PDB file of C-alpha atoms and ligand atoms in Angstrom:
ATOM      1  CA  MET Y   7       0.000   0.000   0.000  1.00 48.00           C
ATOM      2  CA  SER Y   8       1.535   3.306  -1.046  1.00 46.00           C
ATOM      3  CA  GLN Y   9       1.454   5.978   1.618  1.00 52.00           C
ATOM      4  CA  ARG Y  10       2.538   9.570   1.809  1.00 47.00           C
ATOM      5  CA  ASP Y  11       3.425  11.160   5.087  1.00 45.00           C
ATOM      6  CA  SER Y  12       5.257  14.375   5.838  1.00 38.00           C
ATOM      7  CA  GLY Y  13       8.937  14.237   5.124  1.00 37.00           C
ATOM      8  CA  TYR Y  14       9.172  10.558   4.174  1.00 40.00           C
ATOM      9  CA  GLU Y  15      10.180   8.943   0.909  1.00 45.00           C
ATOM     10  CA  ARG Y  16       7.999   6.329  -0.718  1.00 53.00           C
ATOM     11  CA  LYS Y  17       9.263   2.907   0.373  1.00 60.00           C
ATOM     12  CA  GLU Y  18      10.528   0.329  -2.070  1.00 59.00           C
ATOM     13  CA  ARG Y  19       7.789  -2.228  -3.037  1.00 57.00           C
ATOM     14  CA  ASP Y  20       5.371  -0.348  -0.751  1.00 62.00           C
ATOM     15  CA  SER Y  21       6.784  -2.206   2.237  1.00 69.00           C
ATOM     16  CA  TYR Y  22       4.830  -0.424   4.953  1.00 82.00           C
ATOM     17  CA  GLU Y  23       4.198  -2.287   8.186  1.00 89.00           C
ATOM     18  CA  THR Y  24       0.638  -2.470   9.447  1.00 94.00           C
ATOM     19  CA  PRO Y  25       0.295  -1.326  13.067  1.00 95.00           C
ATOM     20  CA  ALA Y  26      -0.970  -4.089  15.377  1.00 97.00           C
ATOM     21  CA  TRP Y  27      -4.302  -2.401  16.228  1.00 97.00           C
ATOM     22  CA  VAL Y  28      -5.318  -2.540  12.557  1.00 98.00           C
ATOM     23  CA  THR Y  29      -4.759  -6.293  12.363  1.00 98.00           C
ATOM     24  CA  GLU Y  30      -6.489  -6.798  15.732  1.00 98.00           C
ATOM     25  CA  ILE Y  31      -9.668  -5.428  14.135  1.00 98.00           C
ATOM     26  CA  ILE Y  32      -9.867  -8.092  11.440  1.00 98.00           C
ATOM     27  CA  VAL Y  33      -9.409 -11.014  13.836  1.00 98.00           C
ATOM     28  CA  LYS Y  34     -13.051 -11.297  14.906  1.00 96.00           C
ATOM     29  CA  TYR Y  35     -14.214 -11.307  11.256  1.00 97.00           C
ATOM     30  CA  ILE Y  36     -12.038 -14.292  10.338  1.00 97.00           C
ATOM     31  CA  THR Y  37     -12.232 -16.395  13.492  1.00 93.00           C
ATOM     32  CA  GLY Y  38     -13.551 -19.466  11.661  1.00 92.00           C
ATOM     33  CA  ASN Y  39     -10.198 -19.764   9.861  1.00 95.00           C
ATOM     34  CA  ARG Y  40      -7.458 -21.551  11.776  1.00 95.00           C
ATOM     35  CA  CYS Y  41      -4.891 -21.580   8.949  1.00 98.00           C
ATOM     36  CA  VAL Y  42      -4.167 -18.335   7.164  1.00 98.00           C
ATOM     37  CA  TRP Y  43      -1.798 -17.225   4.404  1.00 98.00           C
ATOM     38  CA  GLU Y  44      -0.223 -13.767   4.647  1.00 98.00           C
ATOM     39  CA  PRO Y  45       1.295 -13.529   1.125  1.00 98.00           C
ATOM     40  CA  ALA Y  46       2.876 -10.039   1.328  1.00 98.00           C
ATOM     41  CA  ALA Y  47       4.173 -10.393   4.861  1.00 97.00           C
ATOM     42  CA  GLY Y  48       7.158  -8.047   4.782  1.00 96.00           C
ATOM     43  CA  ASN Y  49       8.715  -8.209   8.248  1.00 94.00           C
ATOM     44  CA  GLY Y  50       5.815 -10.308   9.485  1.00 96.00           C
ATOM     45  CA  LYS Y  51       4.067  -7.714  11.609  1.00 96.00           C
ATOM     46  CA  MET Y  52       0.560  -8.703  10.528  1.00 98.00           C
ATOM     47  CA  ALA Y  53       1.340 -12.418  10.741  1.00 98.00           C
ATOM     48  CA  GLU Y  54       2.637 -11.968  14.270  1.00 98.00           C
ATOM     49  CA  VAL Y  55      -0.693 -10.490  15.443  1.00 98.00           C
ATOM     50  CA  LEU Y  56      -2.723 -13.252  13.769  1.00 98.00           C
ATOM     51  CA  ARG Y  57      -0.512 -15.889  15.437  1.00 98.00           C
ATOM     52  CA  ARG Y  58      -1.050 -14.242  18.791  1.00 98.00           C
ATOM     53  CA  HIS Y  59      -4.743 -14.933  18.258  1.00 97.00           C
ATOM     54  CA  GLY Y  60      -4.102 -18.639  17.763  1.00 97.00           C
ATOM     55  CA  MET Y  61      -4.002 -18.775  13.977  1.00 98.00           C
ATOM     56  CA  GLU Y  62      -1.456 -20.824  12.113  1.00 98.00           C
ATOM     57  CA  VAL Y  63       0.024 -18.367   9.615  1.00 98.00           C
ATOM     58  CA  SER Y  64       2.037 -19.088   6.501  1.00 98.00           C
ATOM     59  CA  ALA Y  65       3.913 -15.800   5.939  1.00 98.00           C
ATOM     60  CA  THR Y  66       5.591 -15.238   2.565  1.00 98.00           C
ATOM     61  CA  ASP Y  67       6.864 -12.247   0.611  1.00 98.00           C
ATOM     62  CA  ILE Y  68       8.472 -11.532  -2.749  1.00 97.00           C
ATOM     63  CA  THR Y  69      11.644 -10.426  -0.947  1.00 96.00           C
ATOM     64  CA  THR Y  70      12.113 -13.985   0.288  1.00 95.00           C
ATOM     65  CA  GLY Y  71      11.419 -15.491  -3.132  1.00 97.00           C
ATOM     66  CA  ASP Y  72       7.639 -15.978  -3.102  1.00 98.00           C
ATOM     67  CA  ASP Y  73       5.850 -13.949  -5.754  1.00 98.00           C
ATOM     68  CA  PHE Y  74       2.206 -14.292  -4.707  1.00 98.00           C
ATOM     69  CA  LEU Y  75       0.954 -13.528  -8.198  1.00 98.00           C
ATOM     70  CA  SER Y  76       2.798 -16.596  -9.507  1.00 98.00           C
ATOM     71  CA  ALA Y  77       1.314 -18.955  -6.920  1.00 98.00           C
ATOM     72  CA  GLN Y  78      -0.682 -21.738  -8.550  1.00 98.00           C
ATOM     73  CA  ALA Y  79      -2.599 -22.842  -5.449  1.00 98.00           C
ATOM     74  CA  LEU Y  80      -2.954 -22.298  -1.709  1.00 97.00           C
ATOM     75  CA  ARG Y  81       0.301 -23.158   0.058  1.00 94.00           C
ATOM     76  CA  ASN Y  82      -1.245 -26.104   1.885  1.00 95.00           C
ATOM     77  CA  SER Y  83      -4.584 -27.830   2.100  1.00 95.00           C
ATOM     78  CA  TYR Y  84      -5.373 -26.454   5.593  1.00 97.00           C
ATOM     79  CA  ILE Y  85      -5.378 -22.809   4.547  1.00 98.00           C
ATOM     80  CA  THR Y  86      -8.845 -21.298   4.220  1.00 98.00           C
ATOM     81  CA  ALA Y  87      -8.035 -17.577   4.289  1.00 98.00           C
ATOM     82  CA  ILE Y  88      -5.692 -15.093   2.617  1.00 98.00           C
ATOM     83  CA  VAL Y  89      -5.147 -11.960   4.689  1.00 98.00           C
ATOM     84  CA  THR Y  90      -2.826  -9.090   3.830  1.00 98.00           C
ATOM     85  CA  ASN Y  91      -2.062  -5.461   3.295  1.00 97.00           C
ATOM     86  CA  PRO Y  92      -1.134  -5.725  -0.407  1.00 97.00           C
ATOM     87  CA  PRO Y  93       1.346  -3.493  -2.249  1.00 96.00           C
ATOM     88  CA  TYR Y  94      -0.824  -0.595  -3.444  1.00 91.00           C
ATOM     89  CA  ALA Y  95       0.260  -0.794  -7.082  1.00 95.00           C
ATOM     90  CA  LEU Y  96      -0.756  -4.468  -7.251  1.00 97.00           C
ATOM     91  CA  ALA Y  97      -3.796  -4.415  -4.967  1.00 98.00           C
ATOM     92  CA  GLN Y  98      -6.347  -5.304  -7.642  1.00 98.00           C
ATOM     93  CA  GLU Y  99      -4.221  -8.166  -8.956  1.00 98.00           C
ATOM     94  CA  PHE Y 100      -3.751  -9.430  -5.392  1.00 98.00           C
ATOM     95  CA  ILE Y 101      -7.520  -9.489  -4.769  1.00 98.00           C
ATOM     96  CA  GLU Y 102      -8.291 -11.173  -8.080  1.00 98.00           C
ATOM     97  CA  HIS Y 103      -5.585 -13.772  -7.540  1.00 98.00           C
ATOM     98  CA  ALA Y 104      -6.554 -14.400  -3.904  1.00 98.00           C
ATOM     99  CA  LEU Y 105     -10.162 -14.995  -4.987  1.00 98.00           C
ATOM    100  CA  ARG Y 106      -9.031 -17.509  -7.624  1.00 98.00           C
ATOM    101  CA  LEU Y 107      -6.848 -19.366  -5.113  1.00 98.00           C
ATOM    102  CA  THR Y 108      -9.444 -19.500  -2.315  1.00 98.00           C
ATOM    103  CA  GLU Y 109     -12.366 -20.670  -4.469  1.00 98.00           C
ATOM    104  CA  PRO Y 110     -11.593 -24.419  -4.258  1.00 97.00           C
ATOM    105  CA  ALA Y 111     -11.365 -24.166  -0.445  1.00 97.00           C
ATOM    106  CA  CYS Y 112     -14.575 -22.110  -0.255  1.00 97.00           C
ATOM    107  CA  GLY Y 113     -12.338 -19.685   1.606  1.00 98.00           C
ATOM    108  CA  VAL Y 114     -12.060 -16.094   2.691  1.00 98.00           C
ATOM    109  CA  VAL Y 115     -10.011 -13.095   1.496  1.00 98.00           C
ATOM    110  CA  ALA Y 116      -9.302 -10.043   3.681  1.00 98.00           C
ATOM    111  CA  MET Y 117      -7.415  -7.052   2.286  1.00 98.00           C
ATOM    112  CA  LEU Y 118      -6.507  -3.756   3.904  1.00 98.00           C
ATOM    113  CA  LEU Y 119      -7.033  -1.005   1.330  1.00 98.00           C
ATOM    114  CA  ARG Y 120      -7.724   2.689   1.002  1.00 97.00           C
ATOM    115  CA  THR Y 121     -11.327   3.244   1.980  1.00 98.00           C
ATOM    116  CA  ASP Y 122     -12.419   4.397  -1.486  1.00 98.00           C
ATOM    117  CA  PHE Y 123     -10.853   1.434  -3.291  1.00 98.00           C
ATOM    118  CA  ASP Y 124     -14.353   0.132  -4.069  1.00 98.00           C
ATOM    119  CA  HIS Y 125     -15.434   3.364  -5.803  1.00 98.00           C
ATOM    120  CA  ALA Y 126     -13.787   2.764  -9.173  1.00 97.00           C
ATOM    121  CA  ARG Y 127     -16.163   1.626 -11.881  1.00 96.00           C
ATOM    122  CA  THR Y 128     -13.374  -0.564 -13.280  1.00 97.00           C
ATOM    123  CA  ARG Y 129     -13.451  -2.584 -10.034  1.00 98.00           C
ATOM    124  CA  ARG Y 130     -17.168  -3.372  -9.980  1.00 98.00           C
ATOM    125  CA  HIS Y 131     -16.426  -7.027 -10.648  1.00 98.00           C
ATOM    126  CA  LEU Y 132     -14.788  -7.118  -7.196  1.00 98.00           C
ATOM    127  CA  PHE Y 133     -17.480  -5.199  -5.305  1.00 98.00           C
ATOM    128  CA  GLY Y 134     -20.975  -4.336  -6.596  1.00 96.00           C
ATOM    129  CA  ASP Y 135     -21.006  -7.169  -9.124  1.00 96.00           C
ATOM    130  CA  CYS Y 136     -19.208  -9.698  -6.933  1.00 96.00           C
ATOM    131  CA  ARG Y 137     -21.368 -12.160  -4.988  1.00 96.00           C
ATOM    132  CA  GLN Y 138     -18.410 -13.077  -2.791  1.00 97.00           C
ATOM    133  CA  PHE Y 139     -17.912  -9.496  -1.566  1.00 98.00           C
ATOM    134  CA  TRP Y 140     -18.965  -9.907   2.033  1.00 97.00           C
ATOM    135  CA  ALA Y 141     -17.983  -6.899   4.158  1.00 98.00           C
ATOM    136  CA  LYS Y 142     -16.353  -3.507   4.327  1.00 98.00           C
ATOM    137  CA  VAL Y 143     -14.963  -2.664   7.749  1.00 98.00           C
ATOM    138  CA  VAL Y 144     -14.240   1.040   7.843  1.00 98.00           C
ATOM    139  CA  LEU Y 145     -11.440   2.175  10.157  1.00 98.00           C
ATOM    140  CA  THR Y 146     -12.657   5.267  11.956  1.00 97.00           C
ATOM    141  CA  LYS Y 147      -9.104   6.061  13.023  1.00 95.00           C
ATOM    142  CA  ARG Y 148      -6.381   6.917  10.503  1.00 95.00           C
ATOM    143  CA  ILE Y 149      -3.350   4.671  10.276  1.00 94.00           C
ATOM    144  CA  LYS Y 150      -0.052   6.251  11.184  1.00 91.00           C
ATOM    145  CA  TRP Y 151       2.402   4.350   8.982  1.00 85.00           C
ATOM    146  CA  PHE Y 152       5.532   6.041  10.268  1.00 80.00           C
ATOM    147  CA  GLN Y 153       6.131   6.069  14.002  1.00 73.00           C
ATOM    148  CA  HIS Y 154       8.200   9.240  14.032  1.00 71.00           C
ATOM    149  CA  SER Y 155       6.160  11.162  11.517  1.00 70.00           C
ATOM    150  CA  LYS Y 156       5.249  14.686  12.580  1.00 72.00           C
ATOM    151  CA  GLY Y 157       2.278  15.209  10.255  1.00 75.00           C
ATOM    152  CA  GLN Y 158      -1.187  13.706  10.378  1.00 77.00           C
ATOM    153  CA  PRO Y 159      -1.879  10.692   8.106  1.00 81.00           C
ATOM    154  CA  SER Y 160      -3.647  11.705   4.879  1.00 82.00           C
ATOM    155  CA  PHE Y 161      -5.666   8.597   3.999  1.00 92.00           C
ATOM    156  CA  ASN Y 162      -8.540   6.591   5.406  1.00 96.00           C
ATOM    157  CA  HIS Y 163      -8.505   2.817   5.173  1.00 98.00           C
ATOM    158  CA  ALA Y 164     -10.883  -0.118   5.435  1.00 98.00           C
ATOM    159  CA  TRP Y 165     -10.702  -3.869   5.574  1.00 98.00           C
ATOM    160  CA  PHE Y 166     -12.466  -5.506   2.617  1.00 98.00           C
ATOM    161  CA  LEU Y 167     -13.621  -9.103   2.922  1.00 98.00           C
ATOM    162  CA  TRP Y 168     -14.762 -11.705   0.418  1.00 98.00           C
ATOM    163  CA  SER Y 169     -16.049 -15.166   1.169  1.00 98.00           C
ATOM    164  CA  TRP Y 170     -16.854 -17.977  -1.221  1.00 97.00           C
ATOM    165  CA  ALA Y 171     -19.495 -19.103   1.277  1.00 96.00           C
ATOM    166  CA  HIS Y 172     -21.234 -15.731   1.102  1.00 87.00           C
ATOM    167  CA  ASP Y 173     -24.089 -14.940  -1.259  1.00 81.00           C
ATOM    168  CA  ARG Y 174     -25.920 -11.970   0.180  1.00 82.00           C
ATOM    169  CA  VAL Y 175     -25.758  -8.195   0.312  1.00 92.00           C
ATOM    170  CA  PRO Y 176     -22.408  -7.096   1.819  1.00 96.00           C
ATOM    171  CA  MET Y 177     -22.178  -5.844   5.370  1.00 97.00           C
ATOM    172  CA  LEU Y 178     -20.839  -2.451   6.432  1.00 98.00           C
ATOM    173  CA  ALA Y 179     -19.130  -2.057   9.815  1.00 98.00           C
ATOM    174  CA  TYR Y 180     -17.163   0.663  11.593  1.00 98.00           C
ATOM    175  CA  GLU Y 181     -14.202  -0.023  13.865  1.00 98.00           C
ATOM    176  CA  PRO Y 182     -12.789   0.535  16.408  1.00 93.00           C
TER     177      PRO Y 182
HETATM  178  C1  SAM A 219       2.382  -2.823   2.316  1.00 84.43           C
HETATM  179  S1  SAM A 219       3.623  -4.026   2.626  1.00 84.43           S
HETATM  180  C2  SAM A 219       2.770  -5.051   3.778  1.00 84.43           C
HETATM  181  C3  SAM A 219       3.636  -5.720   4.785  1.00 84.43           C
HETATM  182  C4  SAM A 219       2.827  -6.551   5.807  1.00 84.43           C
HETATM  183  N1  SAM A 219       1.734  -7.261   5.154  1.00 84.43           N
HETATM  184  C5  SAM A 219       2.240  -5.671   6.881  1.00 84.43           C
HETATM  185  O1  SAM A 219       1.069  -5.343   6.756  1.00 84.43           O
HETATM  186  O2  SAM A 219       2.955  -5.295   7.821  1.00 84.43           O
HETATM  187  C6  SAM A 219       3.562  -4.882   1.092  1.00 84.43           C
HETATM  188  C7  SAM A 219       4.516  -6.073   0.955  1.00 84.43           C
HETATM  189  O3  SAM A 219       4.249  -6.684  -0.299  1.00 84.43           O
HETATM  190  C8  SAM A 219       5.432  -7.276  -0.766  1.00 84.43           C
HETATM  191  N2  SAM A 219       5.241  -7.593  -2.199  1.00 84.43           N
HETATM  192  C9  SAM A 219       5.254  -6.742  -3.266  1.00 84.43           C
HETATM  193  N3  SAM A 219       4.973  -7.415  -4.404  1.00 84.43           N
HETATM  194  C10 SAM A 219       4.763  -8.714  -4.040  1.00 84.43           C
HETATM  195  C11 SAM A 219       4.434  -9.910  -4.753  1.00 84.43           C
HETATM  196  N4  SAM A 219       4.238  -9.887  -6.097  1.00 84.43           N
HETATM  197  N5  SAM A 219       4.323 -11.062  -4.072  1.00 84.43           N
HETATM  198  C12 SAM A 219       4.502 -11.099  -2.729  1.00 84.43           C
HETATM  199  N6  SAM A 219       4.822 -10.004  -1.997  1.00 84.43           N
HETATM  200  C13 SAM A 219       4.937  -8.836  -2.638  1.00 84.43           C
HETATM  201  C14 SAM A 219       6.491  -6.234  -0.434  1.00 84.43           C
HETATM  202  O4  SAM A 219       7.783  -6.806  -0.407  1.00 84.43           O
HETATM  203  C15 SAM A 219       5.996  -5.752   0.952  1.00 84.43           C
HETATM  204  O5  SAM A 219       6.638  -6.462   1.986  1.00 84.43           O
END
């Protein structure tokens, strides 16, 4: 996810770490999933929080040789959910690919994105026209991506969830 914040350069491959409170929010929405894949794990910050909540997490990243977009299937047969904060420039491809990979497992996809990511008409196939689109969890607090940043964060974010077991109107929630 690409972020701008006062006085900081854009990071290579959008390798921003998600603060723990943001990951804590998604936990209750994915509790039915014991085995999770975090496919853009970076330093493993998000995976660490999910593990703390008892999930078994397979954490991979392109920097350690695992290009998610080249994956042909879920990493093991126990995984039922893909959860990540994708690189902003590849977010759409990540969602599309995660949906393809989780379909055989009737699984779940959770992605942390800018809150207006679902506005684009070109993405209707992932939202308004997508029966698997299950929930948008709006973060009512802005994410501070850089601990020592002096300015206020400029963007709002939300968790977006898809489930192959879902076939209803999507839910809207506000957290924390
Ligand atoms: C926004 S960071 C998220 C880090 C971590 N998920 C977190 O929330 O703390 C995006 C990560 O995606 C990784 N990445 C970029 N392209 C990738 C790809 N094609 N496959 C797997 N990981 C990729 C980057 O190396 C970076 O670590």
